[in-house]
Amino acid sequence: MDMAHERDSSSEEEVMAGDLRRGPWTVEEDILLVNYIAAHGEGRWNSLARSAGLKRTGKSCRLRWLNYLRPDLRRGSITPQEQLLILELHSRWGNRWSKIAQHLPGRTDNEIKNYWRTRVQKHAKQLKCDVNSQQFKDVMRYLWMPRLVERIQAEAVQTAADTPLSWQHGADDALYESPELPVDACWPAEYAAVAGGQLPNASVAELSSTTTAGSSSPSTTDSGAGAQPSWPAAVDGAEWFTTACDASSAAATMCDTDQLIQQQQQQAPSQLAGAWTSEPLPSLGFPELGVADFEIGSLDVDSIWSMDDLWYTQPQFV
DNA sequence: AAATTGCACAACCGCTTCTGA
DNA sequence: CTCAGAAGCGGTTGTGCAATT
C-alpha cells in the first residue's frame, strides 16, 4: 500500500539519517523497553519507542517485545505435543502463523514460522515433494503425527514413572510447563550486571536467555535424555510404517490430537472449531496414502528414520 | 586446523487490516 | 464515509554457531 510504503520510506530515511537504530538489540535497549513497559504498559509503539528513549521504530519495539521480551514466553525446544499441534493446525489453516500461535501459549508466530521453515519444509525437501502437496500432508498425518503421538504417550508413561510428585500436574500443565524452566528463572547475568538492580522482577521473571541476535538457543532440553522412549535403533522402518498406518493407530492418533486441542481450548478458550475427527478414516496403506508418487520402493525409509531420529535425538527436539 | 556448509533464529520488510478522528 | 496512523501478519534476510569436509 502506498501509505504504508511512505511510512516505511520515512522510517528508512530516519534510519539512514542515523536517528534510528536497527539490527540486533542490545542489553541496554532491552532493559529500557522492558522497564518502560513494566511501568506504562504496552501499546502505542511509536510513541512508546520515543518516550522510552529508544532509537528504534515502534514496529521494531513491538516485535522485540512480542517475540523475545514478553514474560509469558515459553523458552526451550518445541515439544512433541507442540509439534503435533503445529502440524495439525497448519494442515487446517495453512500459513496462518499468528492464528496457530494462539493455540500454543507462550510461543510466537515467528517461532512457529521458523520451526516450520527450518524443520518441516526441510523434510518435505528430503522427500522431494512440495510441502503443500497432498502427499506430504498425508505423510505428515499418517506417519509423523502417529509417531509423535506414540512418543508423547511413551513420554507420559516415562514421566509418570520418573517425575517427582511435585512435577506431576494435570495434562494441561504438562503441555505448557517444562522442567527446563527453573522455578526461580530470572534475568541473565548480563542484564543484572547492566541494570544494576533496575529490573522489574515479576514481569520478567522467566526471561532466561541471551539477548543479542545470533545467540544460540538455550541448551536446556524439555525432558532430558532419560525421558526418551526407547525406540530400537534397528527397528525395521517398513514394519513400523505398516503398524503406524494401521487404522486403529490412526484413530488413536486423531483422538489424541483432538484431545490436545481440547486441552488447548480449555487452556485458552478459542475459536478452534476444527472437525477433523469427524472426517472418515481412510483405508490406510501406501497407495491410499498417496505416496505412490514417491515410489515406495525408493522411498527413503532411512530418511524417514533419520527425520525421526532428529526428532528423537536432537536436543532441541527432545 | 582451516574452510565450507547448513541450521536456527532474531530482525527486518512490505503489505494488509484495524481503529479512531 | 473517508482518511491517516497504528497494529498485525506473513515472507524474507542476515548472522552466529555447529557440524562436516
mmCIF file of C-alpha atoms (C1' of nucleotides) in Angstrom:
data_model
loop_
_atom_site.group_PDB
_atom_site.id
_atom_site.type_symbol
_atom_site.label_atom_id
_atom_site.label_comp_id
_atom_site.label_asym_id
_atom_site.label_seq_id
_atom_site.Cartn_x
_atom_site.Cartn_y
_atom_site.Cartn_z
ATOM 1 C CA MET A 1 0.000 0.000 0.000
ATOM 2 C CA ASP A 2 1.358 3.403 -0.867
ATOM 3 C CA MET A 3 0.636 4.816 2.501
ATOM 4 C CA ALA A 4 2.484 2.081 4.240
ATOM 5 C CA HIS A 5 5.192 2.462 1.711
ATOM 6 C CA GLU A 6 5.561 6.122 2.516
ATOM 7 C CA ARG A 7 5.698 5.390 6.201
ATOM 8 C CA ASP A 8 8.308 2.744 5.703
ATOM 9 C CA SER A 9 10.235 5.048 3.470
ATOM 10 C CA SER A 10 10.187 7.766 6.050
ATOM 11 C CA SER A 11 11.345 5.313 8.671
ATOM 12 C CA GLU A 12 14.047 4.304 6.292
ATOM 13 C CA GLU A 13 15.071 7.900 5.918
ATOM 14 C CA GLU A 14 15.280 8.282 9.648
ATOM 15 C CA VAL A 15 17.382 5.173 9.838
ATOM 16 C CA MET A 16 19.605 6.445 7.085
ATOM 17 C CA ALA A 17 19.875 9.780 8.807
ATOM 18 C CA GLY A 18 21.179 7.994 11.838
ATOM 19 C CA ASP A 19 18.193 8.783 14.023
ATOM 20 C CA LEU A 20 17.126 5.211 14.345
ATOM 21 C CA ARG A 21 18.979 2.077 15.173
ATOM 22 C CA ARG A 22 18.490 -1.247 13.505
ATOM 23 C CA GLY A 23 19.929 -4.682 13.796
ATOM 24 C CA PRO A 24 20.416 -6.735 16.928
ATOM 25 C CA TRP A 25 19.102 -5.330 20.159
ATOM 26 C CA THR A 26 21.498 -4.578 22.953
ATOM 27 C CA VAL A 27 21.010 -5.458 26.579
ATOM 28 C CA GLU A 28 20.603 -1.770 27.403
ATOM 29 C CA GLU A 29 17.849 -1.377 24.838
ATOM 30 C CA ASP A 30 16.067 -4.435 26.134
ATOM 31 C CA ILE A 31 16.179 -3.123 29.655
ATOM 32 C CA LEU A 32 14.867 0.242 28.566
ATOM 33 C CA LEU A 33 11.998 -1.375 26.772
ATOM 34 C CA VAL A 34 11.138 -3.834 29.497
ATOM 35 C CA ASN A 35 11.267 -1.208 32.188
ATOM 36 C CA TYR A 36 9.158 1.181 30.205
ATOM 37 C CA ILE A 37 6.504 -1.417 29.503
ATOM 38 C CA ALA A 38 6.563 -2.561 33.103
ATOM 39 C CA ALA A 39 5.817 0.997 34.133
ATOM 40 C CA HIS A 40 3.463 2.127 31.393
ATOM 41 C CA GLY A 41 2.158 -0.945 29.664
ATOM 42 C CA GLU A 42 2.154 -1.902 26.005
ATOM 43 C CA GLY A 43 0.656 -0.198 23.007
ATOM 44 C CA ARG A 44 1.220 2.995 21.067
ATOM 45 C CA TRP A 45 4.504 1.596 19.958
ATOM 46 C CA ASN A 46 5.823 4.596 18.075
ATOM 47 C CA SER A 47 5.307 6.968 20.955
ATOM 48 C CA LEU A 48 6.457 4.270 23.364
ATOM 49 C CA ALA A 49 9.716 3.998 21.486
ATOM 50 C CA ARG A 50 10.261 7.729 21.723
ATOM 51 C CA SER A 51 9.182 8.023 25.333
ATOM 52 C CA ALA A 52 11.364 5.143 26.388
ATOM 53 C CA GLY A 53 14.309 6.831 24.772
ATOM 54 C CA LEU A 54 14.798 4.065 22.267
ATOM 55 C CA LYS A 55 16.158 4.925 18.873
ATOM 56 C CA ARG A 56 14.044 2.251 17.291
ATOM 57 C CA THR A 57 10.873 2.208 15.283
ATOM 58 C CA GLY A 58 7.709 1.336 17.121
ATOM 59 C CA LYS A 59 7.477 -1.665 14.913
ATOM 60 C CA SER A 60 10.851 -2.893 15.992
ATOM 61 C CA CYS A 61 9.973 -2.372 19.659
ATOM 62 C CA ARG A 62 6.735 -4.239 19.296
ATOM 63 C CA LEU A 63 8.455 -7.147 17.603
ATOM 64 C CA ARG A 64 11.218 -7.294 20.151
ATOM 65 C CA TRP A 65 8.705 -7.309 22.964
ATOM 66 C CA LEU A 66 6.357 -9.852 21.455
ATOM 67 C CA ASN A 67 8.980 -12.230 20.162
ATOM 68 C CA TYR A 68 11.588 -12.032 22.827
ATOM 69 C CA LEU A 69 10.995 -9.970 25.936
ATOM 70 C CA ARG A 70 7.428 -10.827 26.886
ATOM 71 C CA PRO A 71 7.495 -12.544 30.267
ATOM 72 C CA ASP A 72 4.992 -15.196 29.308
ATOM 73 C CA LEU A 73 7.113 -16.551 26.510
ATOM 74 C CA ARG A 74 7.922 -20.192 26.670
ATOM 75 C CA ARG A 75 11.538 -20.918 26.144
ATOM 76 C CA GLY A 76 13.177 -24.099 25.077
ATOM 77 C CA SER A 77 12.519 -26.639 22.414
ATOM 78 C CA ILE A 78 9.257 -27.231 20.675
ATOM 79 C CA THR A 79 7.813 -30.230 22.454
ATOM 80 C CA PRO A 80 6.299 -33.210 20.666
ATOM 81 C CA GLN A 81 2.881 -32.015 21.798
ATOM 82 C CA GLU A 82 3.545 -28.670 20.249
ATOM 83 C CA GLN A 83 4.902 -30.253 17.103
ATOM 84 C CA LEU A 84 1.768 -32.284 16.821
ATOM 85 C CA LEU A 85 -0.409 -29.239 17.228
ATOM 86 C CA ILE A 86 1.570 -27.243 14.732
ATOM 87 C CA LEU A 87 1.283 -29.988 12.146
ATOM 88 C CA GLU A 88 -2.405 -30.357 12.788
ATOM 89 C CA LEU A 89 -3.245 -26.688 12.871
ATOM 90 C CA HIS A 90 -1.145 -25.963 9.829
ATOM 91 C CA SER A 91 -2.998 -28.651 7.940
ATOM 92 C CA ARG A 92 -6.142 -26.776 8.813
ATOM 93 C CA TRP A 93 -5.163 -23.193 8.385
ATOM 94 C CA GLY A 94 -2.028 -23.160 6.313
ATOM 95 C CA ASN A 95 0.476 -20.408 6.979
ATOM 96 C CA ARG A 96 -1.721 -18.582 9.451
ATOM 97 C CA TRP A 97 1.117 -18.416 11.910
ATOM 98 C CA SER A 98 -0.468 -15.956 14.219
ATOM 99 C CA LYS A 99 -3.627 -17.980 14.431
ATOM 100 C CA ILE A 100 -1.660 -21.137 15.047
ATOM 101 C CA ALA A 101 0.400 -19.398 17.699
ATOM 102 C CA GLN A 102 -2.750 -18.510 19.601
ATOM 103 C CA HIS A 103 -3.119 -22.190 20.375
ATOM 104 C CA LEU A 104 0.412 -22.624 21.584
ATOM 105 C CA PRO A 105 0.594 -20.404 24.627
ATOM 106 C CA GLY A 106 3.971 -18.846 25.087
ATOM 107 C CA ARG A 107 5.037 -19.499 21.522
ATOM 108 C CA THR A 108 5.255 -16.743 18.964
ATOM 109 C CA ASP A 109 4.150 -16.788 15.386
ATOM 110 C CA ASN A 110 7.734 -16.096 14.422
ATOM 111 C CA GLU A 111 8.928 -19.114 16.344
ATOM 112 C CA ILE A 112 6.365 -21.382 14.764
ATOM 113 C CA LYS A 113 7.068 -19.993 11.336
ATOM 114 C CA ASN A 114 10.762 -20.601 11.814
ATOM 115 C CA TYR A 115 10.078 -24.107 13.052
ATOM 116 C CA TRP A 116 8.003 -24.830 10.000
ATOM 117 C CA ARG A 117 10.517 -23.436 7.593
ATOM 118 C CA THR A 118 13.598 -24.997 9.069
ATOM 119 C CA ARG A 119 12.293 -28.411 10.031
ATOM 120 C CA VAL A 120 9.112 -29.310 8.260
ATOM 121 C CA GLN A 121 9.997 -27.820 4.917
ATOM 122 C CA LYS A 122 13.375 -29.445 5.114
ATOM 123 C CA HIS A 123 11.755 -32.837 5.447
ATOM 124 C CA ALA A 124 9.483 -32.118 2.514
ATOM 125 C CA LYS A 125 12.578 -31.351 0.552
ATOM 126 C CA GLN A 126 14.120 -34.632 1.645
ATOM 127 C CA LEU A 127 11.048 -36.390 0.352
ATOM 128 C CA LYS A 128 11.305 -34.419 -2.860
ATOM 129 C CA CYS A 129 7.790 -33.150 -2.638
ATOM 130 C CA ASP A 130 6.116 -29.852 -2.098
ATOM 131 C CA VAL A 131 5.294 -29.046 1.460
ATOM 132 C CA ASN A 132 1.772 -28.193 0.371
ATOM 133 C CA SER A 133 1.246 -31.312 -1.670
ATOM 134 C CA GLN A 134 -1.313 -33.855 -0.639
ATOM 135 C CA GLN A 135 1.386 -36.481 -0.483
ATOM 136 C CA PHE A 136 3.347 -34.582 2.051
ATOM 137 C CA LYS A 137 0.244 -33.805 4.065
ATOM 138 C CA ASP A 138 -0.575 -37.484 4.103
ATOM 139 C CA VAL A 139 2.894 -38.407 5.207
ATOM 140 C CA MET A 140 2.608 -35.910 7.984
ATOM 141 C CA ARG A 141 -0.781 -37.104 9.018
ATOM 142 C CA TYR A 142 -0.290 -40.807 8.804
ATOM 143 C CA LEU A 143 3.376 -41.106 9.553
ATOM 144 C CA TRP A 144 4.716 -38.280 11.603
ATOM 145 C CA MET A 145 1.705 -37.488 13.665
ATOM 146 C CA PRO A 146 1.036 -41.062 14.802
ATOM 147 C CA ARG A 147 4.702 -41.251 15.594
ATOM 148 C CA LEU A 148 4.510 -38.120 17.651
ATOM 149 C CA VAL A 149 1.503 -39.412 19.491
ATOM 150 C CA GLU A 150 3.310 -42.601 20.302
ATOM 151 C CA ARG A 151 6.187 -40.581 21.545
ATOM 152 C CA ILE A 152 4.006 -38.358 23.649
ATOM 153 C CA GLN A 153 2.357 -41.375 25.163
ATOM 154 C CA ALA A 154 5.668 -43.036 25.800
ATOM 155 C CA GLU A 155 6.992 -39.913 27.434
ATOM 156 C CA ALA A 156 3.897 -39.577 29.543
ATOM 157 C CA VAL A 157 4.410 -43.073 30.856
ATOM 158 C CA GLN A 158 8.074 -42.430 31.398
ATOM 159 C CA THR A 159 7.413 -39.106 33.058
ATOM 160 C CA ALA A 160 4.868 -40.591 35.391
ATOM 161 C CA ALA A 161 7.434 -43.157 36.404
ATOM 162 C CA ASP A 162 10.326 -40.739 36.711
ATOM 163 C CA THR A 163 8.829 -37.481 37.786
ATOM 164 C CA PRO A 164 8.757 -36.478 41.387
ATOM 165 C CA LEU A 165 5.279 -35.819 42.716
ATOM 166 C CA SER A 166 5.927 -32.127 42.673
ATOM 167 C CA TRP A 167 6.187 -32.238 38.910
ATOM 168 C CA GLN A 168 3.062 -34.233 38.354
ATOM 169 C CA HIS A 169 0.463 -31.785 37.183
ATOM 170 C CA GLY A 170 -2.524 -32.223 35.023
ATOM 171 C CA ALA A 171 -2.151 -32.966 31.363
ATOM 172 C CA ASP A 172 -2.649 -29.322 30.531
ATOM 173 C CA ASP A 173 0.168 -28.326 32.754
ATOM 174 C CA ALA A 174 2.387 -30.843 31.130
ATOM 175 C CA LEU A 175 1.723 -29.161 27.827
ATOM 176 C CA TYR A 176 2.736 -25.757 28.917
ATOM 177 C CA GLU A 177 5.234 -26.223 31.618
ATOM 178 C CA SER A 178 8.543 -27.755 31.058
ATOM 179 C CA PRO A 179 11.078 -28.732 33.614
ATOM 180 C CA GLU A 180 13.766 -26.796 31.834
ATOM 181 C CA LEU A 181 12.242 -23.609 33.106
ATOM 182 C CA PRO A 182 13.517 -23.385 36.609
ATOM 183 C CA VAL A 183 11.033 -22.041 39.067
ATOM 184 C CA ASP A 184 13.440 -19.353 40.014
ATOM 185 C CA ALA A 185 14.313 -18.412 36.460
ATOM 186 C CA CYS A 186 15.451 -14.848 36.373
ATOM 187 C CA TRP A 187 17.295 -12.288 34.346
ATOM 188 C CA PRO A 188 20.506 -13.498 32.819
ATOM 189 C CA ALA A 189 23.660 -12.254 34.386
ATOM 190 C CA GLU A 190 24.426 -9.682 31.702
ATOM 191 C CA TYR A 191 21.097 -7.999 32.294
ATOM 192 C CA ALA A 192 21.566 -7.899 36.009
ATOM 193 C CA ALA A 193 25.041 -6.503 35.585
ATOM 194 C CA VAL A 194 23.944 -3.766 33.260
ATOM 195 C CA ALA A 195 20.716 -2.909 35.014
ATOM 196 C CA GLY A 196 22.224 -2.841 38.446
ATOM 197 C CA GLY A 197 19.068 -3.868 40.196
ATOM 198 C CA GLN A 198 16.787 -1.855 37.968
ATOM 199 C CA LEU A 199 14.961 -4.832 36.583
ATOM 200 C CA PRO A 200 11.288 -5.282 37.164
ATOM 201 C CA ASN A 201 11.130 -8.604 38.893
ATOM 202 C CA ALA A 202 7.789 -10.210 38.444
ATOM 203 C CA SER A 203 7.162 -9.090 34.915
ATOM 204 C CA VAL A 204 10.304 -10.557 33.533
ATOM 205 C CA ALA A 205 10.859 -13.422 35.833
ATOM 206 C CA GLU A 206 11.182 -16.003 33.107
ATOM 207 C CA LEU A 207 13.454 -14.129 30.812
ATOM 208 C CA SER A 208 16.215 -16.605 30.692
ATOM 209 C CA SER A 209 18.117 -16.403 27.513
ATOM 210 C CA THR A 210 20.768 -14.271 25.972
ATOM 211 C CA THR A 211 19.748 -11.210 24.127
ATOM 212 C CA THR A 212 21.673 -10.417 21.034
ATOM 213 C CA ALA A 213 20.875 -11.746 17.637
ATOM 214 C CA GLY A 214 22.627 -14.879 16.698
ATOM 215 C CA SER A 215 22.789 -16.073 20.215
ATOM 216 C CA SER A 216 22.337 -19.742 20.390
ATOM 217 C CA SER A 217 19.152 -21.144 21.687
ATOM 218 C CA PRO A 218 19.033 -22.329 25.252
ATOM 219 C CA SER A 219 20.866 -25.545 25.605
ATOM 220 C CA THR A 220 18.414 -26.976 28.023
ATOM 221 C CA THR A 221 16.133 -29.704 26.919
ATOM 222 C CA ASP A 222 12.490 -30.309 27.528
ATOM 223 C CA SER A 223 12.650 -33.667 29.043
ATOM 224 C CA GLY A 224 16.175 -34.838 29.030
ATOM 225 C CA ALA A 225 17.595 -37.942 27.519
ATOM 226 C CA GLY A 226 16.271 -40.036 30.321
ATOM 227 C CA ALA A 227 12.728 -39.391 29.261
ATOM 228 C CA GLN A 228 13.203 -40.583 25.751
ATOM 229 C CA PRO A 229 11.250 -43.600 24.742
ATOM 230 C CA SER A 230 13.480 -46.420 23.871
ATOM 231 C CA TRP A 231 12.956 -46.738 20.163
ATOM 232 C CA PRO A 232 15.057 -49.563 18.937
ATOM 233 C CA ALA A 233 17.579 -48.048 16.633
ATOM 234 C CA ALA A 234 17.486 -51.028 14.367
ATOM 235 C CA VAL A 235 13.734 -51.343 14.168
ATOM 236 C CA ASP A 236 12.595 -52.100 10.701
ATOM 237 C CA GLY A 237 11.210 -48.996 9.119
ATOM 238 C CA ALA A 238 8.788 -50.694 6.823
ATOM 239 C CA GLU A 239 7.427 -52.729 9.650
ATOM 240 C CA TRP A 240 6.860 -49.678 11.710
ATOM 241 C CA PHE A 241 5.218 -47.981 8.780
ATOM 242 C CA THR A 242 2.745 -50.787 8.490
ATOM 243 C CA THR A 243 1.998 -50.535 12.143
ATOM 244 C CA ALA A 244 1.691 -46.819 12.082
ATOM 245 C CA CYS A 245 -0.666 -46.997 9.193
ATOM 246 C CA ASP A 246 -2.909 -49.397 10.972
ATOM 247 C CA ALA A 247 -6.330 -47.854 11.130
ATOM 248 C CA SER A 248 -6.610 -48.234 14.834
ATOM 249 C CA SER A 249 -3.358 -46.428 15.245
ATOM 250 C CA ALA A 250 -4.607 -43.613 13.103
ATOM 251 C CA ALA A 251 -7.828 -43.481 15.045
ATOM 252 C CA ALA A 252 -5.880 -43.226 18.233
ATOM 253 C CA THR A 253 -3.844 -40.502 16.678
ATOM 254 C CA MET A 254 -6.819 -38.454 15.805
ATOM 255 C CA CYS A 255 -8.367 -38.991 19.155
ATOM 256 C CA ASP A 256 -5.239 -37.908 20.892
ATOM 257 C CA THR A 257 -4.656 -34.964 18.650
ATOM 258 C CA ASP A 258 -8.142 -33.814 19.292
ATOM 259 C CA GLN A 259 -7.570 -34.265 22.964
ATOM 260 C CA LEU A 260 -4.592 -31.994 22.742
ATOM 261 C CA ILE A 261 -6.628 -29.354 21.028
ATOM 262 C CA GLN A 262 -9.371 -29.689 23.585
ATOM 263 C CA GLN A 263 -6.760 -29.188 26.222
ATOM 264 C CA GLN A 264 -5.606 -26.104 24.427
ATOM 265 C CA GLN A 265 -9.164 -24.883 24.248
ATOM 266 C CA GLN A 266 -9.532 -25.308 27.957
ATOM 267 C CA GLN A 267 -6.296 -23.527 28.470
ATOM 268 C CA ALA A 268 -7.050 -20.714 26.102
ATOM 269 C CA PRO A 269 -10.679 -20.623 25.004
ATOM 270 C CA SER A 270 -10.696 -20.000 21.339
ATOM 271 C CA GLN A 271 -12.424 -20.286 18.087
ATOM 272 C CA LEU A 272 -10.952 -23.667 17.378
ATOM 273 C CA ALA A 273 -13.718 -25.407 15.603
ATOM 274 C CA GLY A 274 -11.947 -27.999 13.608
ATOM 275 C CA ALA A 275 -13.618 -31.202 12.825
ATOM 276 C CA TRP A 276 -11.006 -33.492 11.574
ATOM 277 C CA THR A 277 -12.006 -36.250 13.935
ATOM 278 C CA SER A 278 -15.242 -36.426 12.058
ATOM 279 C CA GLU A 279 -13.536 -36.992 8.789
ATOM 280 C CA PRO A 280 -13.811 -40.538 7.615
ATOM 281 C CA LEU A 281 -10.738 -42.561 8.241
ATOM 282 C CA PRO A 282 -9.222 -43.586 5.002
ATOM 283 C CA SER A 283 -8.178 -47.084 4.486
ATOM 284 C CA LEU A 284 -4.525 -46.824 5.168
ATOM 285 C CA GLY A 285 -1.674 -48.097 3.205
ATOM 286 C CA PHE A 286 0.883 -46.884 0.751
ATOM 287 C CA PRO A 287 -1.335 -46.496 -2.266
ATOM 288 C CA GLU A 288 -4.073 -44.895 -0.261
ATOM 289 C CA LEU A 289 -1.627 -42.591 1.366
ATOM 290 C CA GLY A 290 -0.998 -41.109 -1.990
ATOM 291 C CA VAL A 291 2.671 -41.566 -1.544
ATOM 292 C CA ALA A 292 2.932 -43.717 -4.603
ATOM 293 C CA ASP A 293 4.450 -40.758 -6.333
ATOM 294 C CA PHE A 294 7.390 -41.109 -4.030
ATOM 295 C CA GLU A 295 7.874 -44.583 -5.439
ATOM 296 C CA ILE A 296 7.660 -46.537 -2.285
ATOM 297 C CA GLY A 297 10.345 -48.897 -3.384
ATOM 298 C CA SER A 298 12.699 -45.996 -3.443
ATOM 299 C CA LEU A 299 11.094 -44.069 -0.637
ATOM 300 C CA ASP A 300 13.988 -43.432 1.549
ATOM 301 C CA VAL A 301 12.763 -45.045 4.683
ATOM 302 C CA ASP A 302 16.061 -44.217 6.186
ATOM 303 C CA SER A 303 15.344 -40.611 5.648
ATOM 304 C CA ILE A 304 12.088 -41.057 7.462
ATOM 305 C CA TRP A 305 14.023 -42.641 10.230
ATOM 306 C CA SER A 306 16.639 -40.027 10.120
ATOM 307 C CA MET A 307 13.927 -37.461 10.354
ATOM 308 C CA ASP A 308 12.595 -39.194 13.343
ATOM 309 C CA ASP A 309 15.988 -39.659 14.706
ATOM 310 C CA LEU A 310 16.274 -35.934 14.501
ATOM 311 C CA TRP A 311 13.084 -35.575 16.413
ATOM 312 C CA TYR A 312 14.307 -38.029 18.944
ATOM 313 C CA THR A 313 17.867 -37.221 19.419
ATOM 314 C CA GLN A 314 18.487 -33.602 18.681
ATOM 315 C CA PRO A 315 18.468 -31.729 21.917
ATOM 316 C CA GLN A 316 16.171 -29.051 20.576
ATOM 317 C CA PHE A 317 13.556 -31.641 19.871
ATOM 318 C CA VAL A 318 13.724 -33.659 22.995
ATOM 319 C "C1'" DA B 1 43.441 -26.768 11.683
ATOM 320 C "C1'" DA B 2 41.114 -24.235 8.264
ATOM 321 C "C1'" DA B 3 37.426 -23.737 5.138
ATOM 322 C "C1'" DT B 4 32.897 -24.708 3.903
ATOM 323 C "C1'" DT B 5 28.174 -25.745 4.595
ATOM 324 C "C1'" DG B 6 23.901 -25.978 6.929
ATOM 325 C "C1'" DC B 7 20.924 -24.780 10.662
ATOM 326 C "C1'" DA B 8 18.351 -21.983 13.801
ATOM 327 C "C1'" DC B 9 16.552 -17.884 14.982
ATOM 328 C "C1'" DA B 10 16.262 -12.813 15.514
ATOM 329 C "C1'" DA B 11 15.125 -8.997 12.958
ATOM 330 C "C1'" DC B 12 13.506 -6.572 9.058
ATOM 331 C "C1'" DC B 13 10.402 -5.554 5.096
ATOM 332 C "C1'" DG B 14 6.274 -4.845 2.574
ATOM 333 C "C1'" DC B 15 1.699 -5.180 2.696
ATOM 334 C "C1'" DT B 16 -2.983 -5.520 4.788
ATOM 335 C "C1'" DT B 17 -6.221 -4.692 8.336
ATOM 336 C "C1'" DC B 18 -7.936 -2.185 12.152
ATOM 337 C "C1'" DT B 19 -9.239 1.928 14.602
ATOM 338 C "C1'" DG B 20 -10.411 6.386 15.748
ATOM 339 C "C1'" DA B 21 -10.963 11.213 14.489
ATOM 340 C "C1'" DC C 1 -17.854 7.689 4.780
ATOM 341 C "C1'" DT C 2 -13.027 8.931 4.406
ATOM 342 C "C1'" DC C 3 -8.515 9.171 5.768
ATOM 343 C "C1'" DA C 4 -4.319 8.754 8.417
ATOM 344 C "C1'" DG C 5 -1.851 6.426 11.768
ATOM 345 C "C1'" DA C 6 -1.152 2.238 14.342
ATOM 346 C "C1'" DA C 7 -1.023 -2.546 14.681
ATOM 347 C "C1'" DG C 8 -0.698 -7.003 12.815
ATOM 348 C "C1'" DC C 9 0.707 -10.545 9.576
ATOM 349 C "C1'" DG C 10 3.443 -13.427 6.557
ATOM 350 C "C1'" DG C 11 7.606 -13.603 3.839
ATOM 351 C "C1'" DT C 12 12.462 -12.876 3.663
ATOM 352 C "C1'" DT C 13 17.089 -11.852 5.062
ATOM 353 C "C1'" DG C 14 21.231 -11.645 7.983
ATOM 354 C "C1'" DT C 15 24.142 -13.677 11.188
ATOM 355 C "C1'" DG C 16 26.332 -16.579 14.658
ATOM 356 C "C1'" DC C 17 27.250 -21.176 15.681
ATOM 357 C "C1'" DA C 18 27.933 -26.071 14.988
ATOM 358 C "C1'" DA C 19 28.829 -29.791 12.090
ATOM 359 C "C1'" DT C 20 31.152 -31.511 8.266
ATOM 360 C "C1'" DT C 21 34.674 -31.834 4.775
#
